[in-house]
Every structure is written in structure tokens, then in C-alpha cells.
Amino acid sequence: MEATAAKSAKEVVQAAWNKRPLIISGPCSAETEEQTVETVVRLAKTGKVDVVRAGIWKPRTRPGSFEGIGTKGLPWLQQAKKLTGLPVAIEVATAKQVEDALHFDVDVLWIGARTTVNPFSVQEVADALRGADVPVLIKNPINPDIELWTGAVERVAKAGISQIGLIHRGFSSYGNTEYRNAPMWHLAIEMKRRTPGLMMINDPSHISGRRDILLDVAQKAIDLDMDGLIIETHIDPDKAWSDAKQQITPERLAELLDSIKWRHETTTEKAFIDALDKLREQINHIDDELIQLLGQRMKIADQIGKYKKDNNITILQTNRWNAILEKAFAKGDKLNLSKEFITKYYDAVHMESINHQNKIMNS
Ligand code: PEP
Ligand code: MN
């Protein structure tokens, strides 16, 4: 009898894990039994959530903040699961936490951003996971380094965990104001490219750090073909013991999910595919031309390098570079190209040009 019940619980987890979009939601932290259970019951009522999340141990930046209720909260999650049938997910950062989580039948584990940065911790968690049959989600590290993210995936995979997913939760960046953690979408896209078999879901809550831009971030994630979302919810968000500014009620979550335009990566509609192919073809041509032009530009840089060498002039002439940039900003503005893009583009071109000239001057 018990074996059958256990199997069906596994099947529920499997179905949730394979669902697209996968929606995970729940409080940043389990605070009290009432708050945990009520949040989950209200989430279940929306019918839009596949897995429940809750922080049991909270890695906080500063001591003295609420550091999680600890093992005591695990039976609350069992209770919530019993009432709703929803699988539960928690963050684990140590071997003991993994043991406790498995002991209390937590269905999905995740490795937090502050753990992914530390290969010792990731290895400890991976070793504790050996032999366990549990899906594991791995958040990107706090710092924008996808090698660390990749390393964590490798360590967990080597421990024999076959169901691994990724969570994009943004990256710490100095002086960043709009977001709590800058999304740096290009890094998520590069990680997706590197790990084609793994799902990647997005965490708008920890990227935004505030409620008013949650939808924008979630929509962008879906537009970039992410496999799902993990969003924090609380029965009384303003009174939450952690991350109060970014949490929303379960009912607000349902509205937010309804407002998202769910797009699909491919469609079978022929007219659409043909039109898209044509546009992509145009882009390919333009990209080809751009590369050709850049090649020509660098050839000229080589000639300049030679000229400067013969006349004993330094490579960098700041005034000239400022003038080029100013002109590009003005032109870019007319063509609807952001200043940020122009800066990045010109920096890259300039660096390549300097490298070319450097080679010539030192040859
Ligand atoms: C969390 O999900 O509550 C959390 C601590 O997130 P992160 O590891 O992304 O900071
Ligand atoms: Mn949180």
C-alpha cells in the first residue's frame, strides 16, 4: 500500500518537473506553520502552480536578519503538501540540510546563488546527494561567472543526479539601481547554449527586488524562451520576515501569470515560418557584411599602426577617440540605437583595433 502511495507521489513530481511552463511559487521563507500552510493552500487554489517553494535556511548577507526557521519548518511543508498535493522545493547549502530535506520528503532541492559561488559548498551538497533520486535546481552564482554555474552543474551531475535544472536569478553588479540583481540576459542565453538538455527557469523576484517590475522581467524571460518561473508569494507580503519588497500574494501571482503573453519558440504555421525565414535571411546577410566591414576596418587599423610606428606616435589618442564616440552617440540616437549599445560596440571595436596596432608596433 505504502509503496503505491510513494510511487504516485514520485509521479506527481515527475509530471510537475516536465510541465512547461513550470511555475514554482511560495514564500521567500517559511515563517510560521500558519503562514506556510495558508500560502500553499491559496497557491493551490489558483490552479496555476506546479511546485511550492519555501526557504527553510536563509543565507542572509548580514547577520541579525532572519536566518530561517530551520528543520522545524520541514513538517509544515509536509502538512501543506498533504493538504494540496503540491510537491515542495527548498534551498540546501550543507550536507546536513540535504539529509534533513530528504528525511522530510522534500521533492525538489535547489542550490542558492550564494552556494553556487563556492565549489567547496557545492561539492559538499553534491556528495550528500549521491544516491538520492531527487531533482535539483541550480541557481546562477551571485557574480557574473558562468564557469562557476557550469562547474556546479558538473559536480551535481557527477554525483549521479540525473534531473538537473537551472534558475536564472540575476547577478550582483556594482552601482546597479533598477534591479536588485542585474539580469545580464546574455549570460543566461550563453548558459542555455552550453547546456542544451537542461531546463532553465527565471526568478523575477530576486532579479527585481521589487513588485512593480516583476511582470516586465517575467515577460522578458518568457520571450527568451525560458522554461518557467519561480516567484515568491506571501499571504501578507509587507509583513514578510525576508524579501518583503518583492513578494506578492498568491492571488496577485495568478493575475500576473494571466497577464503574461505566453509565446512559444516554434510554431507550425507556415506563413509565419516563411516570413520569419525571410527576415532571418536578411539578418544573416547584414551580419555577413558587418563582419566583412569589420575585417576591412582592422586592415586600415594595421596600416595606421604601421604609420604610427614609423613616425613614433602612441597608439591611443584620447581626443580622437572621444570625438569618434560623440559622433557615434549622435548618429546612434537618430537610428534608435541606445547609448549603452554604442558604447559597448565601440569599446569592443576599439580594443580590437588597439590590439591590431599593438601587434604591428611591436613586430
Ligand atoms: C531565495 O530563493 O530565497 C534565495 C535566497 O535566492 P538566491 O539564492 O537567488 O539569492
Ligand atoms: Mn528570497
Coordinates of N, CA, C and O in Angstrom, one line a residue, residues 202-352:
N202 N 13.3 31.2 -14.8 CA 13.7 32.5 -14.4 C 13.1 32.9 -13.0 O 12.0 32.5 -12.7
D203 N 13.9 33.7 -12.3 CA 13.4 34.1 -10.9 C 13.3 35.6 -10.9 O 14.2 36.4 -10.5
P204 N 12.1 36.1 -11.4 CA 11.9 37.5 -11.5 C 12.0 38.2 -10.1 O 12.3 39.4 -10.0
S205 N 11.6 37.5 -9.0 CA 11.6 38.1 -7.7 C 13.0 38.6 -7.3 O 13.1 39.7 -6.8
H206 N 14.0 37.7 -7.4 CA 15.3 38.1 -7.0 C 16.0 39.0 -8.0 O 17.0 39.7 -7.6
I207 N 15.6 39.0 -9.2 CA 16.1 39.9 -10.2 C 15.6 41.3 -9.9 O 16.3 42.3 -9.8
S208 N 14.3 41.4 -9.7 CA 13.6 42.7 -9.5 C 13.9 43.3 -8.1 O 14.2 44.5 -8.0
G209 N 13.7 42.5 -7.1 CA 13.8 43.0 -5.7 C 12.6 43.9 -5.4 O 12.6 44.5 -4.3
R210 N 11.7 44.1 -6.3 CA 10.5 44.9 -6.0 C 9.4 44.4 -6.9 O 9.6 43.8 -7.9
R211 N 8.1 44.8 -6.4 CA 7.0 44.2 -7.1 C 6.7 44.8 -8.5 O 6.2 44.1 -9.4
D212 N 7.0 46.1 -8.6 CA 6.4 46.8 -9.8 C 7.1 46.3 -11.1 O 6.5 46.6 -12.2
I213 N 8.2 45.7 -11.1 CA 8.8 45.3 -12.4 C 8.8 43.8 -12.6 O 9.4 43.2 -13.5
L214 N 8.1 43.1 -11.6 CA 8.1 41.6 -11.7 C 7.6 41.1 -13.1 O 8.1 40.2 -13.7
L215 N 6.5 41.7 -13.5 CA 5.8 41.3 -14.8 C 6.7 41.5 -16.0 O 6.9 40.7 -16.8
D216 N 7.4 42.7 -16.0 CA 8.3 43.0 -17.1 C 9.4 42.0 -17.2 O 9.7 41.5 -18.3
V217 N 10.0 41.6 -16.0 CA 11.1 40.7 -16.0 C 10.6 39.3 -16.5 O 11.2 38.6 -17.3
A218 N 9.4 38.9 -15.9 CA 8.8 37.6 -16.2 C 8.5 37.5 -17.7 O 8.8 36.5 -18.4
Q219 N 8.0 38.6 -18.3 CA 7.6 38.6 -19.7 C 8.9 38.4 -20.6 O 8.9 37.7 -21.5
K220 N 9.9 39.2 -20.2 CA 11.2 39.1 -20.9 C 11.7 37.7 -20.9 O 12.2 37.1 -21.9
A221 N 11.6 37.1 -19.7 CA 12.1 35.7 -19.6 C 11.4 34.7 -20.5 O 12.0 33.9 -21.2
I222 N 10.1 34.9 -20.6 CA 9.3 34.0 -21.4 C 9.6 34.3 -22.9 O 9.7 33.4 -23.7
D223 N 9.8 35.6 -23.2 CA 10.1 35.9 -24.6 C 11.4 35.3 -25.0 O 11.7 35.1 -26.2
L224 N 12.3 35.1 -24.0 CA 13.6 34.5 -24.3 C 13.5 33.0 -24.2 O 14.6 32.3 -24.1
D225 N 12.3 32.5 -24.2 CA 12.1 31.0 -24.2 C 12.6 30.3 -22.9 O 13.0 29.1 -23.0
M226 N 12.5 30.9 -21.8 CA 12.7 30.2 -20.5 C 11.6 29.2 -20.3 O 10.5 29.4 -20.8
D227 N 12.0 28.1 -19.5 CA 11.0 27.0 -19.4 C 10.0 27.3 -18.2 O 9.2 26.4 -18.0
G228 N 10.2 28.3 -17.5 CA 9.2 28.6 -16.4 C 9.7 29.7 -15.5 O 10.6 30.4 -15.8
L229 N 9.0 29.8 -14.4 CA 9.2 31.0 -13.5 C 9.2 30.5 -12.1 O 8.5 29.6 -11.7
I230 N 10.0 31.1 -11.2 CA 9.9 30.9 -9.8 C 9.7 32.3 -9.2 O 10.5 33.2 -9.3
I231 N 8.6 32.4 -8.5 CA 8.2 33.8 -8.0 C 7.8 33.6 -6.5 O 7.0 32.7 -6.2
E232 N 8.2 34.6 -5.7 CA 7.9 34.5 -4.3 C 6.5 35.0 -4.0 O 6.2 36.1 -4.4
T233 N 5.8 34.3 -3.1 CA 4.5 34.8 -2.7 C 4.3 34.6 -1.2 O 4.9 33.7 -0.6
H234 N 3.5 35.5 -0.6 CA 3.3 35.5 0.8 C 1.9 36.0 1.1 O 1.4 36.8 0.3
I235 N 1.3 35.5 2.2 CA -0.1 35.9 2.5 C -0.2 37.3 2.8 O -1.2 37.9 2.7
D236 N 0.9 37.9 3.4 CA 0.9 39.3 3.8 C 2.3 39.9 3.4 O 3.1 40.1 4.3
P237 N 2.5 40.1 2.1 CA 3.9 40.4 1.7 C 4.6 41.5 2.5 O 5.8 41.3 2.8
D238 N 3.9 42.6 2.8 CA 4.6 43.7 3.5 C 5.1 43.2 4.9 O 6.1 43.9 5.4
K239 N 4.5 42.2 5.4 CA 5.0 41.8 6.8 C 5.9 40.6 6.7 O 6.3 40.0 7.7
A240 N 6.4 40.2 5.5 CA 7.3 39.1 5.3 C 8.6 39.3 6.1 O 9.0 40.4 6.2
W241 N 9.1 38.2 6.7 CA 10.3 38.3 7.5 C 11.6 38.4 6.6 O 12.6 38.7 7.1
S242 N 11.5 38.1 5.4 CA 12.6 38.3 4.4 C 12.0 38.7 3.1 O 10.9 38.3 2.7
D243 N 12.8 39.5 2.3 CA 12.4 39.9 1.0 C 11.0 40.4 0.9 O 10.3 40.1 -0.1
A244 N 10.6 41.3 1.8 CA 9.2 41.8 1.9 C 8.9 42.6 0.6 O 7.7 42.5 0.1
K245 N 9.8 43.3 0.1 CA 9.5 44.3 -1.0 C 9.2 43.5 -2.3 O 8.6 44.1 -3.2
Q246 N 9.7 42.3 -2.4 CA 9.5 41.7 -3.7 C 8.4 40.6 -3.8 O 8.1 40.0 -4.8
Q247 N 7.8 40.3 -2.6 CA 6.8 39.3 -2.6 C 5.4 39.8 -2.9 O 5.1 41.0 -2.7
I248 N 4.6 38.9 -3.5 CA 3.2 39.3 -3.8 C 2.3 38.2 -3.2 O 2.7 37.1 -2.9
T249 N 1.0 38.5 -3.2 CA 0.1 37.5 -2.7 C -0.2 36.4 -3.7 O 0.1 36.6 -4.9
P250 N -0.6 35.2 -3.3 CA -0.9 34.2 -4.3 C -1.9 34.6 -5.3 O -1.8 34.3 -6.5
E251 N -2.9 35.4 -4.9 CA -3.9 35.9 -5.9 C -3.3 36.8 -6.9 O -3.6 36.8 -8.1
R252 N -2.4 37.7 -6.4 CA -1.7 38.6 -7.4 C -0.8 37.8 -8.3 O -0.7 38.2 -9.5
L253 N -0.3 36.7 -7.8 CA 0.6 35.9 -8.7 C -0.3 35.3 -9.9 O 0.1 35.3 -11.0
A254 N -1.5 34.9 -9.5 CA -2.4 34.4 -10.6 C -2.7 35.5 -11.6 O -2.6 35.2 -12.8
E255 N -2.9 36.7 -11.2 CA -3.1 37.8 -12.1 C -1.9 38.0 -13.0 O -2.0 38.2 -14.2
L256 N -0.8 38.0 -12.3 CA 0.5 38.3 -13.1 C 0.7 37.2 -14.1 O 1.0 37.5 -15.3
L257 N 0.4 35.9 -13.8 CA 0.6 34.8 -14.7 C -0.4 35.0 -15.9 O 0.0 34.7 -17.0
D258 N -1.6 35.5 -15.6 CA -2.6 35.7 -16.6 C -2.2 36.8 -17.5 O -2.6 36.9 -18.7
S259 N -1.4 37.8 -17.0 CA -1.0 38.9 -17.9 C 0.1 38.6 -18.8 O 0.4 39.4 -19.7
I260 N 0.8 37.5 -18.6 CA 2.0 37.2 -19.4 C 1.5 36.7 -20.8 O 0.5 35.9 -20.8
K261 N 2.2 37.2 -21.8 CA 1.9 36.6 -23.1 C 2.8 35.4 -23.3 O 4.0 35.6 -23.4
W262 N 2.2 34.3 -23.3 CA 3.0 33.0 -23.4 C 3.3 32.8 -24.8 O 2.4 32.5 -25.6
R263 N 4.6 32.9 -25.2 CA 5.0 32.7 -26.6 C 5.7 31.4 -26.6 O 6.2 30.9 -25.7
H264 N 5.7 30.8 -27.8 CA 6.4 29.5 -28.0 C 7.5 29.7 -28.9 O 7.5 30.5 -29.8
E265 N 8.6 28.9 -28.7 CA 9.7 29.1 -29.6 C 9.4 28.8 -31.0 O 9.9 29.4 -31.9
T266 N 8.6 27.8 -31.3 CA 8.3 27.5 -32.7 C 6.8 27.3 -32.9 O 6.1 27.1 -31.9
T267 N 6.4 27.5 -34.1 CA 5.0 27.3 -34.4 C 5.0 26.6 -35.7 O 5.9 26.6 -36.5
T268 N 3.9 25.9 -36.0 CA 3.8 25.1 -37.2 C 3.2 25.9 -38.4 O 3.1 25.5 -39.5
E269 N 2.7 27.1 -38.0 CA 2.1 27.9 -39.1 C 3.0 28.3 -40.2 O 4.0 29.0 -40.0
K270 N 2.7 27.9 -41.4 CA 3.7 28.0 -42.5 C 3.9 29.5 -42.9 O 5.1 29.9 -43.0
A271 N 2.9 30.3 -43.0 CA 3.1 31.7 -43.4 C 4.1 32.4 -42.4 O 5.0 33.1 -42.8
F272 N 3.9 32.1 -41.2 CA 4.7 32.7 -40.1 C 6.1 32.3 -40.3 O 7.1 33.1 -40.3
I273 N 6.3 31.0 -40.5 CA 7.7 30.4 -40.6 C 8.4 31.0 -41.8 O 9.5 31.4 -41.8
D274 N 7.6 31.1 -42.9 CA 8.2 31.7 -44.2 C 8.7 33.1 -43.9 O 9.8 33.5 -44.3
A275 N 7.8 33.9 -43.3 CA 8.1 35.3 -43.1 C 9.3 35.4 -42.2 O 10.2 36.2 -42.4
L276 N 9.3 34.6 -41.2 CA 10.5 34.6 -40.2 C 11.8 34.3 -41.0 O 12.8 34.9 -40.8
D277 N 11.7 33.2 -41.8 CA 12.9 32.8 -42.6 C 13.4 33.9 -43.4 O 14.6 34.1 -43.5
K278 N 12.5 34.7 -44.0 CA 13.0 35.8 -44.9 C 13.7 36.8 -44.1 O 14.8 37.3 -44.5
L279 N 13.1 37.2 -42.9 CA 13.7 38.2 -42.1 C 15.1 37.7 -41.6 O 16.1 38.5 -41.5
R280 N 15.1 36.4 -41.2 CA 16.4 35.9 -40.7 C 17.5 35.9 -41.8 O 18.6 36.1 -41.5
E281 N 17.0 35.6 -43.0 CA 17.9 35.6 -44.1 C 18.6 37.0 -44.3 O 19.8 37.2 -44.5
Q282 N 17.7 38.1 -44.2 CA 18.2 39.4 -44.3 C 19.2 39.7 -43.2 O 20.2 40.3 -43.4
I283 N 18.9 39.2 -42.0 CA 19.8 39.5 -40.8 C 21.1 38.8 -41.1 O 22.2 39.3 -40.9
N284 N 21.1 37.6 -41.7 CA 22.3 36.8 -42.0 C 23.2 37.6 -43.0 O 24.4 37.7 -42.8
H285 N 22.5 38.2 -44.0 CA 23.3 39.0 -45.0 C 23.9 40.2 -44.3 O 25.1 40.5 -44.5
I286 N 23.1 40.9 -43.5 CA 23.7 42.1 -42.9 C 24.8 41.7 -41.9 O 25.9 42.3 -41.9
D287 N 24.7 40.6 -41.2 CA 25.8 40.2 -40.3 C 27.0 39.8 -41.1 O 28.1 40.2 -40.6
D288 N 26.8 39.2 -42.2 CA 28.0 38.9 -43.1 C 28.7 40.2 -43.5 O 29.9 40.3 -43.4
E289 N 27.9 41.1 -43.9 CA 28.5 42.4 -44.3 C 29.2 43.1 -43.2 O 30.3 43.6 -43.4
L290 N 28.6 43.0 -42.0 CA 29.2 43.7 -40.9 C 30.6 43.1 -40.6 O 31.6 43.8 -40.3
I291 N 30.7 41.7 -40.6 CA 32.0 41.1 -40.4 C 33.0 41.5 -41.4 O 34.2 41.8 -41.1
Q292 N 32.5 41.5 -42.7 CA 33.5 41.9 -43.8 C 34.0 43.3 -43.5 O 35.2 43.6 -43.6
L293 N 33.1 44.2 -43.2 CA 33.4 45.6 -42.9 C 34.4 45.7 -41.8 O 35.4 46.5 -41.8
L294 N 34.1 44.9 -40.7 CA 35.0 45.0 -39.5 C 36.4 44.5 -39.9 O 37.4 45.1 -39.5
G295 N 36.5 43.5 -40.8 CA 37.8 43.0 -41.2 C 38.5 44.1 -42.0 O 39.7 44.3 -41.7
Q296 N 37.8 44.8 -42.8 CA 38.4 45.9 -43.6 C 38.9 47.0 -42.6 O 39.9 47.6 -42.8
R297 N 38.0 47.3 -41.7 CA 38.4 48.3 -40.7 C 39.7 48.0 -40.0 O 40.5 48.8 -39.8
M298 N 39.8 46.7 -39.6 CA 41.0 46.3 -38.9 C 42.3 46.4 -39.8 O 43.4 46.6 -39.4
K299 N 42.1 46.1 -41.1 CA 43.2 46.2 -42.0 C 43.7 47.7 -42.1 O 44.9 47.9 -42.1
I300 N 42.7 48.6 -42.0 CA 43.1 50.0 -42.0 C 43.8 50.3 -40.7 O 44.9 51.0 -40.7
A301 N 43.3 49.7 -39.6 CA 44.0 49.9 -38.3 C 45.5 49.4 -38.4 O 46.4 50.1 -37.8
D302 N 45.7 48.3 -39.1 CA 47.0 47.8 -39.3 C 47.9 48.8 -40.0 O 49.0 49.1 -39.6
Q303 N 47.3 49.5 -41.0 CA 48.1 50.5 -41.7 C 48.4 51.7 -40.9 O 49.5 52.2 -40.9
I304 N 47.4 52.0 -40.0 CA 47.7 53.2 -39.1 C 48.8 52.8 -38.1 O 49.6 53.6 -37.8
G305 N 48.7 51.5 -37.7 CA 49.7 51.1 -36.7 C 51.1 51.2 -37.3 O 52.0 51.7 -36.7
K306 N 51.2 50.8 -38.6 CA 52.5 50.9 -39.3 C 53.0 52.4 -39.4 O 54.1 52.7 -39.1
Y307 N 52.0 53.2 -39.7 CA 52.3 54.6 -39.9 C 52.8 55.2 -38.5 O 53.8 55.9 -38.5
K308 N 52.0 54.9 -37.5 CA 52.4 55.4 -36.2 C 53.8 54.9 -35.7 O 54.6 55.6 -35.1
K309 N 54.0 53.6 -36.1 CA 55.3 53.1 -35.7 C 56.5 53.8 -36.4 O 57.4 54.2 -35.8
D310 N 56.3 54.0 -37.7 CA 57.3 54.7 -38.5 C 57.5 56.1 -38.0 O 58.6 56.6 -38.1
N311 N 56.5 56.7 -37.4 CA 56.6 58.1 -37.0 C 56.7 58.3 -35.5 O 56.6 59.4 -35.0
N312 N 56.8 57.1 -34.8 CA 57.0 57.1 -33.4 C 55.8 57.8 -32.6 O 56.1 58.7 -31.7
I313 N 54.6 57.5 -32.9 CA 53.4 58.1 -32.2 C 52.8 57.1 -31.3 O 52.8 55.9 -31.7
T314 N 52.2 57.5 -30.2 CA 51.5 56.5 -29.3 C 50.2 56.0 -30.0 O 49.6 56.6 -30.9
I315 N 49.8 54.8 -29.6 CA 48.6 54.2 -30.2 C 47.3 55.0 -29.8 O 46.5 55.3 -30.7
L316 N 47.1 55.3 -28.5 CA 45.9 55.9 -28.1 C 46.0 57.4 -28.1 O 46.8 58.0 -27.5
Q317 N 45.1 58.0 -28.9 CA 45.0 59.4 -28.8 C 43.6 59.7 -28.3 O 42.6 59.7 -29.1
T318 N 43.5 60.1 -27.0 CA 42.2 60.2 -26.3 C 41.2 61.2 -27.0 O 40.1 60.9 -27.2
N319 N 41.7 62.3 -27.5 CA 40.8 63.3 -28.1 C 40.2 62.7 -29.3 O 39.0 62.9 -29.5
R320 N 40.9 62.0 -30.1 CA 40.4 61.4 -31.3 C 39.3 60.4 -31.0 O 38.2 60.4 -31.6
W321 N 39.5 59.6 -29.9 CA 38.6 58.6 -29.6 C 37.3 59.2 -29.1 O 36.2 58.8 -29.4
N322 N 37.4 60.3 -28.2 CA 36.2 61.0 -27.7 C 35.4 61.5 -28.9 O 34.2 61.4 -28.9
A323 N 36.1 62.1 -29.9 CA 35.3 62.7 -31.0 C 34.6 61.6 -31.7 O 33.4 61.8 -32.1
I324 N 35.2 60.4 -31.9 CA 34.5 59.3 -32.6 C 33.3 58.9 -31.8 O 32.2 58.7 -32.4
L325 N 33.4 58.8 -30.5 CA 32.3 58.3 -29.7 C 31.1 59.3 -29.7 O 30.0 58.9 -29.9
E326 N 31.5 60.6 -29.6 CA 30.4 61.6 -29.6 C 29.6 61.6 -30.9 O 28.4 61.6 -30.9
K327 N 30.3 61.4 -32.0 CA 29.7 61.4 -33.3 C 28.8 60.1 -33.4 O 27.6 60.2 -33.8
A328 N 29.3 59.0 -32.8 CA 28.5 57.8 -32.9 C 27.2 57.9 -32.0 O 26.2 57.4 -32.4
F329 N 27.4 58.5 -30.9 CA 26.2 58.6 -30.0 C 25.1 59.4 -30.7 O 23.9 59.0 -30.7
A330 N 25.5 60.5 -31.4 CA 24.5 61.4 -32.1 C 23.9 60.6 -33.2 O 22.6 60.6 -33.3
K331 N 24.7 59.9 -33.9 CA 24.1 59.1 -35.1 C 23.3 58.0 -34.6 O 22.2 57.7 -35.1
G332 N 23.7 57.3 -33.5 CA 23.0 56.2 -33.0 C 21.6 56.6 -32.5 O 20.6 55.9 -32.7
D333 N 21.6 57.8 -31.9 CA 20.4 58.3 -31.3 C 19.3 58.4 -32.4 O 18.2 58.0 -32.3
K334 N 19.7 58.9 -33.6 CA 18.8 59.0 -34.7 C 18.3 57.7 -35.2 O 17.3 57.5 -35.8
L335 N 19.2 56.7 -35.1 CA 18.9 55.3 -35.6 C 18.2 54.4 -34.5 O 18.1 53.2 -34.7
N336 N 17.9 55.0 -33.4 CA 17.3 54.3 -32.3 C 18.2 53.2 -31.7 O 17.8 52.1 -31.4
L337 N 19.5 53.5 -31.7 CA 20.5 52.6 -31.0 C 20.9 53.3 -29.7 O 21.3 54.4 -29.6
S338 N 20.8 52.5 -28.6 CA 21.0 53.1 -27.3 C 22.5 53.4 -27.1 O 23.4 52.9 -27.7
K339 N 22.6 54.4 -26.2 CA 24.0 54.9 -25.9 C 24.8 53.7 -25.3 O 26.0 53.5 -25.6
E340 N 24.1 52.8 -24.5 CA 24.8 51.7 -23.9 C 25.3 50.8 -25.0 O 26.5 50.3 -24.9
F341 N 24.5 50.5 -26.0 CA 24.9 49.6 -27.1 C 26.1 50.2 -27.8 O 27.1 49.6 -28.1
I342 N 26.0 51.5 -28.2 CA 27.0 52.2 -28.9 C 28.3 52.1 -28.1 O 29.4 51.8 -28.7
T343 N 28.2 52.3 -26.8 CA 29.5 52.3 -26.0 C 30.1 50.9 -26.0 O 31.3 50.8 -26.3
K344 N 29.3 49.9 -25.8 CA 29.8 48.5 -25.8 C 30.4 48.2 -27.2 O 31.5 47.6 -27.3
Y345 N 29.7 48.5 -28.2 CA 30.2 48.2 -29.6 C 31.5 48.9 -29.9 O 32.4 48.3 -30.3
Y346 N 31.5 50.2 -29.6 CA 32.7 50.9 -29.9 C 33.9 50.5 -29.0 O 35.0 50.5 -29.5
D347 N 33.6 50.2 -27.8 CA 34.7 49.7 -26.9 C 35.3 48.4 -27.5 O 36.5 48.2 -27.5
A348 N 34.4 47.5 -27.9 CA 34.9 46.2 -28.5 C 35.7 46.5 -29.8 O 36.8 45.9 -29.9
V349 N 35.2 47.3 -30.6 CA 35.9 47.6 -31.9 C 37.2 48.3 -31.6 O 38.3 48.0 -32.2
H350 N 37.2 49.2 -30.7 CA 38.4 50.0 -30.3 C 39.5 49.1 -29.8 O 40.6 49.1 -30.1
M351 N 39.1 48.2 -28.9 CA 40.0 47.2 -28.3 C 40.7 46.4 -29.3 O 41.9 46.2 -29.3
E352 N 39.9 45.9 -30.2 CA 40.4 45.0 -31.3 C 41.4 45.8 -32.2 O 42.4 45.4 -32.6

